[in-house]
XYZ file of N, CA and C in Angstrom:
357
model
N 16.086 29.990 -89.676
C 14.842 29.952 -90.410
C 13.926 28.925 -89.739
N 12.714 29.327 -89.438
C 11.768 28.430 -88.771
C 11.123 27.485 -89.776
N 10.439 26.472 -89.261
C 9.754 25.507 -90.124
C 8.664 26.198 -90.942
N 7.998 27.188 -90.338
C 6.956 27.926 -91.052
C 7.555 28.712 -92.212
N 8.680 29.349 -91.975
C 9.347 30.117 -93.029
C 9.784 29.215 -94.178
N 10.301 28.042 -93.842
C 10.728 27.093 -94.870
C 9.520 26.628 -95.680
N 8.404 26.358 -95.009
C 7.183 25.928 -95.695
C 6.664 26.986 -96.645
N 6.630 28.222 -96.193
C 6.156 29.328 -97.032
C 7.085 29.522 -98.224
N 8.385 29.473 -97.985
C 9.354 29.628 -99.070
C 9.204 28.514 -100.103
N 8.946 27.301 -99.644
C 8.766 26.168 -100.556
C 7.532 26.355 -101.427
N 6.429 26.777 -100.828
C 5.194 27.008 -101.582
C 5.392 28.119 -102.603
N 6.027 29.207 -102.209
C 6.267 30.316 -103.124
C 7.172 29.898 -104.272
N 8.203 29.143 -103.975
C 9.126 28.686 -105.009
C 8.428 27.744 -105.982
N 7.636 26.830 -105.477
C 6.916 25.881 -106.333
C 5.913 26.596 -107.227
N 5.230 27.596 -106.689
C 4.240 28.309 -107.500
C 4.903 29.170 -108.565
N 6.143 29.566 -108.344
C 6.871 30.352 -109.326
C 7.147 29.536 -110.580
N 7.433 28.264 -110.423
C 7.797 27.420 -111.548
C 6.635 26.627 -112.122
N 5.474 26.704 -111.532
C 4.305 26.001 -112.059
C 3.678 26.828 -113.166
N 3.241 26.190 -114.258
C 2.589 26.964 -115.313
C 1.277 27.546 -114.811
N 0.988 28.761 -115.247
C -0.235 29.421 -114.809
C -1.458 28.687 -115.345
N -1.334 28.180 -116.542
C -2.447 27.473 -117.158
C -1.862 26.497 -118.162
N -2.340 25.303 -118.158
C -1.861 24.306 -119.105
C -3.039 23.676 -119.822
N -2.721 22.881 -120.816
C -3.765 22.268 -121.629
C -4.668 21.360 -120.819
N -5.822 21.132 -121.374
C -6.764 20.179 -120.814
C -6.470 18.839 -121.496
N -5.977 17.829 -120.757
C -5.615 16.543 -121.379
C -6.765 15.899 -122.153
N -7.989 16.080 -121.691
C -9.142 15.524 -122.407
C -9.307 16.189 -123.772
N -8.994 17.481 -123.852
C -9.086 18.193 -125.122
C -8.012 17.711 -126.095
N -6.810 17.456 -125.579
C -5.733 16.949 -126.433
C -6.142 15.602 -127.022
N -6.653 14.726 -126.187
C -7.097 13.401 -126.636
C -8.223 13.523 -127.663
N -9.171 14.412 -127.395
C -10.285 14.641 -128.324
C -9.765 15.085 -129.688
N -8.823 16.030 -129.692
C -8.268 16.528 -130.949
C -7.577 15.418 -131.725
N -6.744 14.648 -131.052
C -5.990 13.602 -131.733
C -6.887 12.486 -132.270
N -7.995 12.233 -131.600
C -8.898 11.165 -132.042
C -9.895 11.615 -133.105
N -10.411 12.842 -132.976
C -11.510 13.272 -133.851
C -11.156 14.419 -134.787
N -10.081 15.142 -134.476
C -9.688 16.359 -135.194
C -10.750 17.448 -135.081
N -11.603 17.347 -134.093
C -12.633 18.348 -133.813
C -12.406 18.873 -132.397
N -12.010 20.123 -132.296
C -11.736 20.664 -130.964
C -11.885 22.186 -130.972
N -13.014 22.677 -131.436
C -13.234 24.118 -131.429
C -13.410 24.584 -129.984
N -12.830 25.739 -129.692
C -12.883 26.381 -128.378
C -12.249 25.529 -127.275
N -11.369 24.615 -127.642
C -10.663 23.778 -126.659
C -9.480 24.529 -126.058
N -9.046 24.082 -124.892
C -7.835 24.609 -124.272
C -6.693 23.645 -124.570
N -5.875 24.018 -125.537
C -4.713 23.224 -125.917
C -3.434 24.005 -125.658
N -3.519 24.999 -124.775
C -2.353 25.825 -124.480
C -1.218 24.957 -123.956
N -0.021 25.258 -124.449
C 1.213 24.570 -124.053
C 1.212 23.069 -124.380
N 0.357 22.635 -125.278
C 0.313 21.225 -125.680
C 1.479 20.901 -126.600
N 1.973 19.681 -126.518
C 2.998 19.224 -127.442
C 2.319 18.420 -128.542
N 2.124 19.057 -129.679
C 1.474 18.426 -130.825
C 2.444 18.327 -131.999
N 3.731 18.261 -131.687
C 4.770 18.174 -132.715
C 4.551 16.936 -133.570
N 4.578 17.141 -134.881
C 4.445 16.046 -135.827
C 3.051 15.459 -135.954
N 2.066 16.033 -135.285
C 0.703 15.476 -135.305
C 0.050 15.649 -136.674
N -0.739 14.671 -137.072
C -1.522 14.753 -138.299
C -2.862 15.393 -137.948
N -2.966 16.684 -138.208
C -4.171 17.443 -137.880
C -4.804 18.025 -139.140
N -4.616 17.346 -140.249
C -5.197 17.785 -141.511
C -6.718 17.837 -141.374
N -7.296 18.941 -141.801
C -8.744 19.208 -141.735
C -9.257 19.375 -140.295
N -8.383 19.592 -139.339
C -8.813 19.761 -137.945
C -9.620 21.044 -137.781
N -10.605 20.997 -136.912
C -11.394 22.177 -136.574
C -10.911 22.680 -135.219
N -10.134 23.768 -135.250
C -9.600 24.379 -134.039
C -10.096 25.819 -133.896
N -11.240 26.107 -134.457
C -11.801 27.459 -134.412
C -11.993 27.898 -132.965
N -11.450 29.061 -132.639
C -11.611 29.621 -131.304
C -10.836 28.911 -130.212
N -9.973 27.978 -130.567
C -9.219 27.220 -129.558
C -8.092 28.064 -128.968
N -7.725 27.761 -127.731
C -6.578 28.399 -127.098
C -5.358 27.534 -127.385
N -4.507 28.011 -128.292
C -3.313 27.284 -128.707
C -2.050 28.007 -128.249
N -2.211 28.898 -127.281
C -1.086 29.706 -126.813
C 0.050 28.819 -126.316
N 1.240 29.043 -126.875
C 2.429 28.313 -126.445
C 2.470 26.856 -126.871
N 1.533 26.428 -127.710
C 1.512 25.027 -128.151
C 2.660 24.765 -129.125
N 3.139 23.527 -129.141
C 4.219 23.125 -130.036
C 3.641 22.322 -131.200
N 3.652 22.933 -132.390
C 3.162 22.282 -133.603
C 4.312 21.960 -134.559
N 5.542 21.911 -134.068
C 6.706 21.710 -134.924
C 6.504 20.490 -135.829
N 6.551 20.719 -137.132
C 6.429 19.632 -138.091
C 5.039 19.029 -138.219
N 4.038 19.645 -137.625
C 2.672 19.101 -137.687
C 2.042 19.366 -139.057
N 1.066 18.569 -139.400
C 0.315 18.729 -140.644
C -1.026 19.376 -140.313
N -1.134 20.665 -140.605
C -2.369 21.415 -140.370
C -2.990 21.869 -141.690
N -2.738 21.118 -142.750
C -3.337 21.477 -144.033
C -4.856 21.469 -143.918
N -5.461 22.506 -144.472
C -6.921 22.669 -144.514
C -7.559 22.798 -143.124
N -6.765 23.038 -142.104
C -7.300 23.181 -140.743
C -8.031 24.515 -140.594
N -9.019 24.539 -139.726
C -9.753 25.755 -139.406
C -9.191 26.306 -138.100
N -8.430 27.391 -138.208
C -7.833 28.054 -137.051
C -8.467 29.420 -136.818
N -9.617 29.661 -137.396
C -10.285 30.958 -137.278
C -10.543 31.305 -135.821
N -10.077 32.475 -135.430
C -10.294 32.948 -134.071
C -9.471 32.235 -133.016
N -8.576 31.341 -133.421
C -7.742 30.624 -132.449
C -6.632 31.531 -131.933
N -6.265 31.360 -130.673
C -5.167 32.109 -130.078
C -3.881 31.333 -130.319
N -3.043 31.831 -131.225
C -1.782 31.183 -131.570
C -0.583 31.919 -130.994
N -0.819 32.779 -130.023
C 0.261 33.571 -129.440
C 1.331 32.647 -128.861
N 2.556 32.836 -129.326
C 3.683 32.074 -128.807
C 3.729 30.625 -129.253
N 2.852 30.229 -130.162
C 2.856 28.842 -130.642
C 4.072 28.606 -131.532
N 4.654 27.419 -131.441
C 5.772 27.040 -132.298
C 5.197 26.444 -133.574
N 5.307 27.192 -134.668
C 4.762 26.761 -135.948
C 5.863 26.457 -136.959
N 7.097 26.327 -136.485
C 8.208 26.040 -137.398
C 8.012 24.675 -138.050
N 8.181 24.649 -139.357
C 8.066 23.404 -140.094
C 6.651 22.868 -140.199
N 5.681 23.657 -139.777
C 4.282 23.231 -139.818
C 3.719 23.443 -141.222
N 2.997 22.474 -141.726
C 2.363 22.598 -143.033
C 0.968 23.182 -142.830
N 0.802 24.435 -143.246
C -0.469 25.138 -143.096
C -1.107 25.440 -144.450
N -0.831 24.612 -145.432
C -1.390 24.827 -146.759
C -2.919 24.854 -146.687
N -3.489 25.930 -147.187
C -4.942 26.150 -147.206
C -5.591 26.139 -145.820
N -4.816 26.365 -144.784
C -5.402 26.501 -143.445
C -6.092 27.852 -143.355
N -7.183 27.904 -142.659
C -7.956 29.134 -142.468
C -7.616 29.695 -141.100
N -7.074 30.921 -141.083
C -6.674 31.520 -139.815
C -7.172 32.952 -139.693
N -8.329 33.252 -140.237
C -8.856 34.609 -140.139
C -9.238 34.918 -138.694
N -9.027 36.151 -138.326
C -9.356 36.659 -136.990
C -8.609 35.931 -135.880
N -7.437 35.386 -136.205
C -6.619 34.724 -135.186
C -5.524 35.671 -134.737
N -5.434 35.939 -133.432
C -4.322 36.756 -132.944
C -3.052 35.913 -132.934
N -2.235 36.080 -133.960
C -1.022 35.275 -134.077
C 0.154 36.074 -133.547
N 0.797 35.526 -132.531
C 1.962 36.174 -131.955
C 3.244 35.485 -132.357
N 3.184 34.501 -133.216
C 4.383 33.788 -133.629
C 4.769 34.214 -135.037
N 5.984 33.935 -135.403
C 6.488 34.331 -136.706
C 5.874 33.486 -137.812
N 5.368 34.142 -138.836
C 4.775 33.428 -139.966
C 5.811 33.076 -141.017
N 7.021 33.635 -140.902
C 8.030 33.421 -141.935
C 8.489 31.976 -142.023
N 8.340 31.206 -140.978
C 8.821 29.832 -140.963
C 8.000 28.905 -141.847
N 6.761 29.269 -142.118
C 5.920 28.377 -142.915
C 5.243 29.084 -144.077
N 5.754 30.245 -144.456
C 5.118 31.012 -145.524
C 5.132 30.261 -146.853
N 6.068 29.345 -147.049
C 6.132 28.609 -148.311
C 4.916 27.707 -148.516
N 4.141 27.485 -147.462
C 2.968 26.632 -147.573
C 1.718 27.419 -147.949
N 1.845 28.720 -148.117
C 0.764 29.592 -148.578
C -0.545 29.421 -147.813
N -0.536 29.616 -146.485
C -1.790 29.514 -145.742
C -2.696 30.703 -146.023
N -3.962 30.525 -145.780
C -4.922 31.611 -145.924
C -4.952 32.388 -144.616
N -4.270 33.510 -144.586
C -4.167 34.294 -143.359
C -4.770 35.676 -143.551
N -5.731 35.797 -144.401
C -6.385 37.074 -144.656
C -7.063 37.585 -143.395
N -6.978 38.863 -143.179
C -7.667 39.483 -142.053
C -6.882 39.471 -140.762
N -5.624 39.069 -140.821
C -4.822 39.034 -139.587
C -4.093 40.339 -139.439
């Protein structure tokens, strides 16, 4: 195997394991400080246990984000992409999630009675 072949193989291997798209760190910081992050890119973010009560996440990209045990009571998730998000143990009491394409199981937090009309 030549040096060129090894270099190409290394680049291909590295790109295989790199995420195609990840969160914007500035958006994560903005959300945690202000709870205002509509249309933000928070994909694949680790927000486990975060206090996001009354957060505005309307239209945000939350694909693959980890919200395990987070407090999203009264949060605005309208139009947010929740595909593949981990919502186990998340408190979504009175959260608004209309027009959100949810690809994750809602059974894990149904006891919190979120407002999921129109999904």
